Short mmCIF file of C-alpha atoms in Angstrom, two decimals:
data_model
loop_
_atom_site.label_atom_id
_atom_site.label_comp_id
_atom_site.label_asym_id
_atom_site.label_seq_id
_atom_site.Cartn_x
_atom_site.Cartn_y
_atom_site.Cartn_z
CA MET A 1 -20.58 0.77 -33.75
CA ARG A 2 -18.57 3.37 -35.47
CA ARG A 3 -18.05 5.42 -32.39
CA LYS A 4 -16.59 2.35 -30.62
CA THR A 5 -14.13 1.82 -32.96
CA LEU A 6 -13.18 5.51 -33.52
CA SER A 7 -12.82 5.45 -29.38
CA LEU A 8 -10.56 2.32 -29.65
CA ALA A 9 -8.48 4.06 -32.38
CA LEU A 10 -8.09 7.05 -30.42
CA LEU A 11 -7.06 4.98 -27.23
CA THR A 12 -4.50 3.29 -29.33
CA LEU A 13 -2.90 6.41 -30.57
CA LEU A 14 -2.69 7.89 -26.93
CA LEU A 15 -1.02 4.62 -25.56
CA ALA A 16 1.54 4.77 -28.18
CA ALA A 17 2.37 8.42 -27.72
CA ALA A 18 2.68 7.42 -23.85
CA GLY A 19 4.80 4.82 -25.00
CA CYS A 20 7.14 6.80 -26.84
CA GLY A 21 7.56 9.25 -24.15
CA GLY A 22 8.22 6.59 -21.32
CA ASP A 23 11.66 5.67 -22.31
CA GLU A 24 13.41 5.19 -19.22
CA THR A 25 16.59 5.84 -20.91
CA GLY A 26 15.71 9.08 -22.34
CA GLY A 27 16.37 10.13 -25.69
CA GLY A 28 14.97 13.45 -27.88
CA GLY A 29 12.39 15.75 -26.44
CA ASP A 30 12.50 19.12 -24.48
CA GLY A 31 12.73 17.91 -20.76
CA PRO A 32 15.91 18.45 -18.90
CA ILE A 33 19.06 16.60 -19.24
CA ARG A 34 19.44 14.50 -15.99
CA VAL A 35 23.21 14.44 -15.28
CA GLY A 36 23.87 12.35 -11.65
CA GLN A 37 27.29 12.94 -10.07
CA ILE A 38 28.93 11.00 -7.56
CA VAL A 39 31.72 12.98 -5.80
CA SER A 40 33.75 12.81 -2.69
CA LEU A 41 32.29 15.51 -0.50
CA THR A 42 33.44 14.11 2.91
CA GLY A 43 36.25 11.88 3.80
CA ASN A 44 39.55 11.65 2.84
CA TYR A 45 39.22 12.48 -0.78
CA SER A 46 36.86 15.57 -0.05
CA PRO A 47 39.64 18.39 -1.00
CA LEU A 48 39.35 16.58 -4.71
CA GLY A 49 35.67 16.08 -4.81
CA THR A 50 34.90 19.68 -3.54
CA GLU A 51 36.98 21.09 -6.71
CA ASN A 52 35.34 18.71 -8.86
CA GLN A 53 31.71 19.74 -7.72
CA LYS A 54 32.45 23.08 -8.07
CA SER A 55 33.49 23.17 -11.05
CA VAL A 56 30.60 20.44 -12.55
CA ALA A 57 28.32 23.05 -11.14
CA LEU A 58 29.83 26.12 -12.77
CA ALA A 59 30.02 24.18 -16.25
CA VAL A 60 26.38 23.19 -15.83
CA ASP A 61 25.44 26.54 -15.01
CA ARG A 62 27.15 28.49 -17.80
CA ILE A 63 25.74 26.02 -20.31
CA ASN A 64 22.28 26.35 -19.19
CA ALA A 65 22.64 30.10 -19.00
CA ALA A 66 23.90 29.82 -22.74
CA GLY A 67 20.57 27.88 -23.58
CA GLY A 68 21.41 24.62 -22.73
CA VAL A 69 22.27 21.73 -25.05
CA GLY A 70 19.85 21.43 -27.86
CA GLY A 71 17.43 24.09 -25.99
CA ARG A 72 17.59 21.25 -23.24
CA ARG A 73 18.64 22.64 -19.39
CA ILE A 74 21.21 20.21 -17.60
CA GLU A 75 19.53 18.94 -14.28
CA LEU A 76 22.23 18.05 -11.93
CA THR A 77 21.67 15.45 -9.17
CA VAL A 78 24.87 15.11 -6.58
CA ARG A 79 25.37 12.22 -4.08
CA ASP A 80 28.34 12.27 -1.66
CA ASP A 81 30.34 8.61 -1.75
CA LYS A 82 32.09 10.01 1.57
CA SER A 83 35.24 8.95 -0.10
CA LEU A 84 34.15 4.92 0.32
CA PRO A 85 33.57 2.60 -2.78
CA ASP A 86 30.75 1.10 -0.98
CA GLN A 87 29.00 4.61 -0.68
CA ALA A 88 29.69 5.05 -4.53
CA VAL A 89 27.84 1.83 -5.36
CA LEU A 90 24.93 3.09 -3.03
CA ALA A 91 25.10 6.79 -4.53
CA PHE A 92 25.15 5.01 -8.43
CA ASN A 93 22.03 2.95 -7.31
CA GLU A 94 20.18 5.89 -6.27
CA LEU A 95 21.27 7.80 -9.59
CA LYS A 96 20.98 5.38 -12.30
CA ASP A 97 17.27 5.35 -13.02
CA GLY A 98 16.57 8.98 -13.09
CA SER A 99 19.92 9.96 -15.02
CA ASP A 100 20.71 10.18 -18.75
CA ALA A 101 24.36 9.90 -17.88
CA ILE A 102 26.52 9.94 -14.56
CA ILE A 103 29.82 11.68 -13.56
CA GLY A 104 32.03 9.64 -11.58
CA SER A 105 34.12 10.08 -8.28
CA PRO A 106 37.52 11.52 -8.27
CA PHE A 107 38.63 8.40 -5.79
CA SER A 108 39.58 5.74 -8.03
CA ASN A 109 38.57 3.12 -5.68
CA SER A 110 35.04 4.42 -5.60
CA ALA A 111 35.21 4.65 -9.57
CA LEU A 112 36.21 0.92 -9.82
CA ALA A 113 33.59 -0.37 -7.72
CA THR A 114 30.89 1.13 -9.89
CA ILE A 115 32.27 0.13 -13.17
CA PRO A 116 30.51 -3.48 -13.30
CA LEU A 117 27.19 -1.76 -12.21
CA VAL A 118 27.90 0.67 -15.42
CA ASP A 119 28.52 -2.30 -17.76
CA ARG A 120 25.30 -3.60 -16.38
CA GLU A 121 22.85 -0.51 -16.63
CA GLU A 122 24.51 0.88 -19.77
CA ILE A 123 24.63 4.25 -18.89
CA PRO A 124 27.08 6.86 -20.09
CA TYR A 125 29.68 7.27 -17.44
CA ILE A 126 31.98 10.40 -17.26
CA SER A 127 34.85 9.22 -14.92
CA LEU A 128 36.91 12.12 -13.31
CA THR A 129 39.74 9.39 -11.94
CA PRO A 130 42.51 8.36 -13.72
CA ALA A 131 43.00 5.08 -12.84
CA ASP A 132 43.99 2.76 -15.95
CA GLU A 133 41.58 0.01 -14.86
CA GLN A 134 38.71 1.64 -16.03
CA ILE A 135 39.47 1.62 -19.57
CA ASN A 136 42.11 -1.16 -19.98
CA PRO A 137 40.46 -2.97 -20.98
CA VAL A 138 37.99 -0.94 -22.55
CA HIS A 139 34.33 -0.87 -20.94
CA PRO A 140 31.71 0.40 -23.75
CA TYR A 141 30.35 2.91 -21.58
CA VAL A 142 32.89 4.15 -19.28
CA PHE A 143 35.03 7.27 -20.57
CA VAL A 144 37.80 8.89 -18.57
CA VAL A 145 38.57 12.66 -18.20
CA PRO A 146 41.87 12.93 -16.60
CA ALA A 147 44.99 11.43 -18.50
CA THR A 148 45.37 8.27 -17.23
CA SER A 149 48.13 7.17 -14.83
CA ALA A 150 49.95 5.45 -17.47
CA THR A 151 49.73 8.57 -19.70
CA TYR A 152 51.43 10.45 -16.67
CA ALA A 153 53.95 7.71 -16.19
CA GLU A 154 55.20 7.81 -19.93
CA ALA A 155 55.29 11.86 -19.69
CA ALA A 156 57.61 11.66 -16.51
CA LEU A 157 59.85 8.97 -18.58
CA GLN A 158 60.06 11.59 -21.41
CA TYR A 159 60.99 14.21 -18.90
CA PHE A 160 63.74 11.70 -17.47
CA GLN A 161 65.10 10.84 -20.82
CA ALA A 162 65.38 14.37 -21.88
CA GLY A 163 67.09 15.47 -18.59
CA LYS A 164 69.43 12.31 -19.13
CA LEU A 165 68.29 10.84 -15.54
CA SER A 166 68.63 6.93 -16.40
CA ARG A 167 68.25 5.76 -12.69
CA VAL A 168 64.92 6.74 -10.65
CA ALA A 169 63.89 5.78 -7.21
CA LEU A 170 60.00 4.92 -7.09
CA ALA A 171 57.91 5.01 -3.89
CA PHE A 172 53.83 4.63 -4.30
CA ASP A 173 50.65 4.17 -2.22
CA THR A 174 49.72 0.14 -2.46
CA LYS A 175 46.17 1.31 -1.36
CA SER A 176 45.57 4.03 -4.15
CA SER A 177 44.37 2.27 -7.38
CA TYR A 178 45.79 5.58 -8.96
CA ALA A 179 49.15 5.35 -7.31
CA VAL A 180 49.37 1.70 -8.38
CA ALA A 181 48.40 1.98 -11.85
CA GLY A 182 51.26 4.63 -11.96
CA ALA A 183 53.95 2.67 -10.59
CA LYS A 184 53.09 -0.20 -12.92
CA GLY A 185 52.90 2.31 -15.85
CA LEU A 186 56.27 3.72 -14.83
CA GLN A 187 57.99 0.30 -14.86
CA ALA A 188 56.13 -1.25 -17.80
CA LYS A 189 57.49 1.63 -19.82
CA ALA A 190 60.97 2.48 -18.16
CA GLY A 191 63.13 0.63 -20.62
CA GLN A 192 61.55 2.15 -23.56
CA TYR A 193 63.09 5.67 -22.53
CA GLY A 194 66.45 4.13 -21.09
CA VAL A 195 65.46 4.18 -17.50
CA THR A 196 65.94 1.83 -14.97
CA VAL A 197 63.45 1.98 -11.44
CA GLY A 198 64.97 1.35 -8.32
CA PRO A 199 64.98 0.89 -5.34
CA ILE A 200 61.00 0.60 -5.43
CA GLU A 201 59.43 1.75 -2.23
CA GLU A 202 55.88 0.94 -0.84
CA PHE A 203 53.70 2.85 1.63
CA GLN A 204 50.07 3.21 2.52
CA THR A 205 47.54 5.93 2.61
CA THR A 206 47.89 6.21 6.38
CA ALA A 207 51.44 6.52 6.59
CA THR A 208 52.79 9.52 8.21
CA GLU A 209 56.67 8.97 8.40
CA PHE A 210 58.85 8.37 5.33
CA GLY A 211 62.26 8.46 6.68
CA ALA A 212 62.99 4.73 5.94
CA ILE A 213 62.28 5.73 1.90
CA PHE A 214 64.62 8.24 2.11
CA THR A 215 67.16 5.88 3.76
CA HIS A 216 67.22 3.45 0.86
CA VAL A 217 67.08 6.37 -1.67
CA ARG A 218 70.12 7.90 -0.23
CA SER A 219 71.75 4.61 -0.24
CA SER A 220 70.99 3.89 -4.03
CA ASP A 221 72.57 5.80 -7.17
CA ALA A 222 68.88 7.11 -8.15
CA GLN A 223 69.25 10.57 -9.70
CA ALA A 224 65.55 11.15 -8.88
CA LEU A 225 62.57 9.95 -6.75
CA MET A 226 59.13 9.83 -8.32
CA VAL A 227 56.29 9.28 -5.81
CA TRP A 228 52.72 8.08 -6.32
CA ALA A 229 50.25 9.20 -3.85
CA THR A 230 47.18 11.39 -3.28
CA GLY A 231 46.19 13.15 -0.35
CA ALA A 232 47.82 13.63 3.21
CA PRO A 233 50.86 11.50 2.21
CA ALA A 234 52.10 13.43 -0.33
CA VAL A 235 52.20 16.71 1.94
CA ALA A 236 53.80 14.71 4.80
CA LEU A 237 56.52 13.29 2.26
CA THR A 238 57.18 16.52 0.76
CA LYS A 239 57.74 18.25 4.17
CA GLN A 240 59.96 15.36 5.38
CA TYR A 241 62.01 15.16 1.81
CA ALA A 242 62.77 18.86 2.21
CA ALA A 243 64.44 18.14 5.59
CA SER A 244 66.27 15.13 4.69
CA GLY A 245 69.07 16.41 3.04
CA LEU A 246 68.53 14.71 -0.26
CA LYS A 247 69.35 16.74 -3.31
CA ILE A 248 67.88 14.57 -6.07
CA PRO A 249 64.72 15.93 -7.79
CA LEU A 250 61.31 14.98 -6.06
CA VAL A 251 58.70 14.30 -8.74
CA LEU A 252 55.14 14.38 -7.83
CA THR A 253 51.94 13.77 -10.38
CA GLY A 254 48.66 15.55 -11.53
CA ALA A 255 47.53 14.49 -8.01
CA GLN A 256 49.63 17.36 -6.29
CA ALA A 257 48.58 19.85 -9.17
CA SER A 258 46.64 22.22 -6.76
CA LYS A 259 46.71 24.54 -3.88
CA LEU A 260 44.96 21.96 -1.91
CA PHE A 261 48.90 20.33 -1.86
CA LEU A 262 50.71 23.85 -2.36
CA ASP A 263 49.43 25.35 0.72
CA PRO A 264 49.78 22.72 3.15
CA ALA A 265 53.32 21.92 1.90
CA GLY A 266 54.38 25.47 1.99
CA PRO A 267 58.06 26.48 1.59
CA ALA A 268 58.73 22.33 1.27
CA ALA A 269 57.27 22.49 -1.93
CA GLU A 270 59.59 24.61 -3.50
CA GLY A 271 61.47 23.17 -6.41
CA VAL A 272 59.45 19.96 -6.46
CA VAL A 273 58.72 18.88 -10.05
CA ILE A 274 55.13 18.15 -10.51
CA ALA A 275 53.13 16.98 -13.61
CA SER A 276 49.79 18.22 -14.64
CA SER A 277 47.31 18.88 -16.80
CA VAL A 278 48.29 21.93 -19.43
CA GLY A 279 45.29 23.96 -18.13
CA VAL A 280 46.91 24.31 -14.76
CA VAL A 281 49.50 26.53 -16.38
CA GLY A 282 47.27 28.05 -18.78
CA GLU A 283 49.07 31.50 -18.52
CA HIS A 284 51.97 29.89 -20.32
CA LEU A 285 50.08 28.46 -23.34
CA PRO A 286 50.48 29.81 -26.71
CA ALA A 287 47.38 31.81 -28.22
CA GLY A 288 45.25 29.24 -29.93
CA GLU A 289 42.25 27.04 -29.31
CA LEU A 290 43.38 25.22 -26.24
CA LYS A 291 44.45 28.59 -24.44
CA THR A 292 41.01 29.98 -25.12
CA ALA A 293 39.47 26.89 -23.55
CA VAL A 294 41.51 27.39 -20.51
CA ASP A 295 40.76 30.85 -20.03
CA GLU A 296 37.19 30.50 -20.32
CA LEU A 297 37.50 28.10 -17.16
CA THR A 298 40.31 30.11 -15.50
CA THR A 299 38.05 33.55 -15.91
CA ALA A 300 34.68 31.81 -14.40
CA PHE A 301 36.50 30.01 -11.78
CA SER A 302 38.66 32.61 -10.43
CA GLY A 303 35.78 35.14 -10.48
CA LYS A 304 33.68 32.90 -8.49
CA TYR A 305 36.01 31.43 -6.18
CA GLY A 306 38.81 33.84 -5.75
CA TYR A 307 41.73 31.06 -6.75
CA PRO A 308 42.98 29.44 -10.14
CA PRO A 309 41.17 26.10 -10.88
CA PRO A 310 43.33 23.52 -9.67
CA GLN A 311 43.69 19.90 -11.60
CA PHE A 312 40.56 18.32 -10.17
CA ALA A 313 38.40 21.75 -11.38
CA GLN A 314 39.88 21.06 -14.64
CA ASP A 315 38.76 17.59 -14.67
CA GLY A 316 35.01 18.60 -13.69
CA TYR A 317 34.75 21.24 -16.14
CA SER A 318 36.37 19.21 -19.06
CA GLY A 319 33.69 16.46 -18.02
CA VAL A 320 30.64 18.36 -18.43
CA LYS A 321 31.66 19.93 -21.67
CA LEU A 322 32.44 16.27 -23.06
CA LEU A 323 29.20 15.05 -22.26
CA ALA A 324 27.31 18.18 -23.57
CA ALA A 325 29.13 17.69 -26.89
CA ALA A 326 28.22 14.14 -27.02
CA VAL A 327 24.57 14.73 -26.21
CA GLU A 328 24.37 17.66 -29.05
CA LYS A 329 26.04 15.45 -31.52
CA ALA A 330 23.79 12.30 -30.38
CA GLY A 331 21.00 14.45 -30.96
CA GLY A 332 19.38 13.72 -27.40
CA THR A 333 19.88 11.96 -24.25
CA ASP A 334 19.43 8.06 -25.79
CA ARG A 335 22.03 6.31 -23.91
CA ALA A 336 23.26 4.38 -26.67
CA LYS A 337 23.75 7.11 -29.14
CA VAL A 338 25.42 9.46 -26.56
CA ARG A 339 27.95 6.33 -25.82
CA ASP A 340 28.38 6.02 -29.94
CA ALA A 341 28.82 10.22 -29.93
CA LEU A 342 31.66 9.97 -27.03
CA GLU A 343 33.48 7.17 -28.98
CA GLY A 344 33.77 9.15 -31.95
CA LEU A 345 34.04 12.57 -30.37
CA SER A 346 37.02 15.13 -30.50
CA LEU A 347 36.97 18.03 -28.39
CA THR A 348 39.49 20.79 -27.11
CA THR A 349 38.82 21.48 -23.37
CA PRO A 350 41.02 22.94 -20.57
CA ASN A 351 42.44 19.66 -20.28
CA GLY A 352 43.64 19.52 -23.98
CA THR A 353 42.28 17.78 -27.02
CA TYR A 354 40.35 14.75 -26.57
CA ALA A 355 40.39 12.13 -29.21
CA TYR A 356 38.30 9.27 -28.25
CA SER A 357 38.10 6.22 -30.20
CA ALA A 358 36.62 2.42 -29.97
CA THR A 359 39.68 1.33 -28.78
CA ASP A 360 40.73 4.38 -26.61
CA HIS A 361 38.29 5.62 -23.80
CA GLY A 362 41.15 8.10 -22.35
CA GLY A 363 41.43 10.16 -25.30
CA LEU A 364 44.33 12.30 -24.08
CA THR A 365 48.20 12.13 -25.03
CA THR A 366 51.12 13.04 -23.12
CA ASP A 367 51.26 16.06 -25.37
CA PHE A 368 48.86 17.33 -22.87
CA ILE A 369 50.73 16.95 -19.68
CA SER A 370 52.94 19.80 -18.59
CA ILE A 371 55.91 18.79 -16.23
CA ASN A 372 56.60 21.66 -13.91
CA THR A 373 58.33 23.18 -10.99
CA VAL A 374 57.04 24.76 -7.93
CA GLN A 375 58.15 28.47 -7.89
CA ASP A 376 57.14 30.97 -5.27
CA GLY A 377 53.92 28.75 -4.56
CA THR A 378 53.02 28.44 -8.16
CA PHE A 379 53.38 25.71 -10.88
CA VAL A 380 55.74 26.97 -13.51
CA PRO A 381 56.50 24.62 -16.56
CA THR A 382 60.06 23.28 -16.92
CA ASP A 383 62.18 24.11 -19.99
CA PHE A 384 61.31 20.77 -21.01
CA SER A 385 57.42 21.48 -21.31
CA ARG A 386 58.01 25.30 -22.39
CA GLU A 387 59.36 23.66 -25.59
CA LYS A 388 56.47 21.34 -25.85
CA LEU A 389 53.94 23.71 -25.43
CA LYS A 390 55.20 26.19 -28.04
#
């Protein structure tokens, strides 16, 4: 009887120990930190996704080489959403059970398709796309890495106000959540900066001809044309704009802050105004914590790939750094604790200094957006931004 009682007690202890180690949502321990990444490696948004993936992998490798997070290595599992929202949903469902956190797609429409699943599964989701709908209203487990479309819009309005440009034409891609959010943000806040928006022109991602837009702008009193687009349309529009004879500034957004835009646009991009993360123009930053963070990425990325990190690489690298800092602060990979750690996190990355909060899951302000011009095929801060970056 005594032997039977001891055996039952031992069995109870073993079952309790097994139960503590079998939590699907993770927690403490010395096993790997399991991170899933949904990324556009094929399809229309593969130019963005490949840069995201390179920088995410680079950040993971560097963290692991330095001993991991709390002594735990990061284990990265990648799934291609093929630039399609339904494929992003499939990828999420493949990753959710075996991941402590997920880094989301750079394609806004794919990211938005996964948000309801993130809400249901309650898994920390680090988004690499700036669509405002992801965090407005706040979704508890969703945190955005790039400055949101609305933040880019406000930075552009500050630039227009400083340059006394009070009448701005707007063109945007109606099929891109990023572009639609940016257009809405520009119109919503224009009055605060003494800017009137018009004419307002719409196009779709498949558009290749923009002559009608230029005709309408030419017949207006607009002093600048701001375009919200991603991918191929921005290149075609820029080339046609250069040949149109219009003399007012062409203003583009962070989606064009990359050699993936500069190379195909070629000479037509000269003189174009392009907003970006401060990291894209890191060589122009003063010495300090932000400059150090940017130089870390630039040195590592350029050394491995032979060219400076574009906007999308800034986002991917920053996303991993934010997640790693949250896991360290949480003391493990318990999903709720990592979420809470993210919500109270303040961290300087190549994209700027984040200050997430209960009401702000974007974390970046216009202070970390630079308004640049293209000079000799590179991004150079405007005088407006040089003053801000001092």
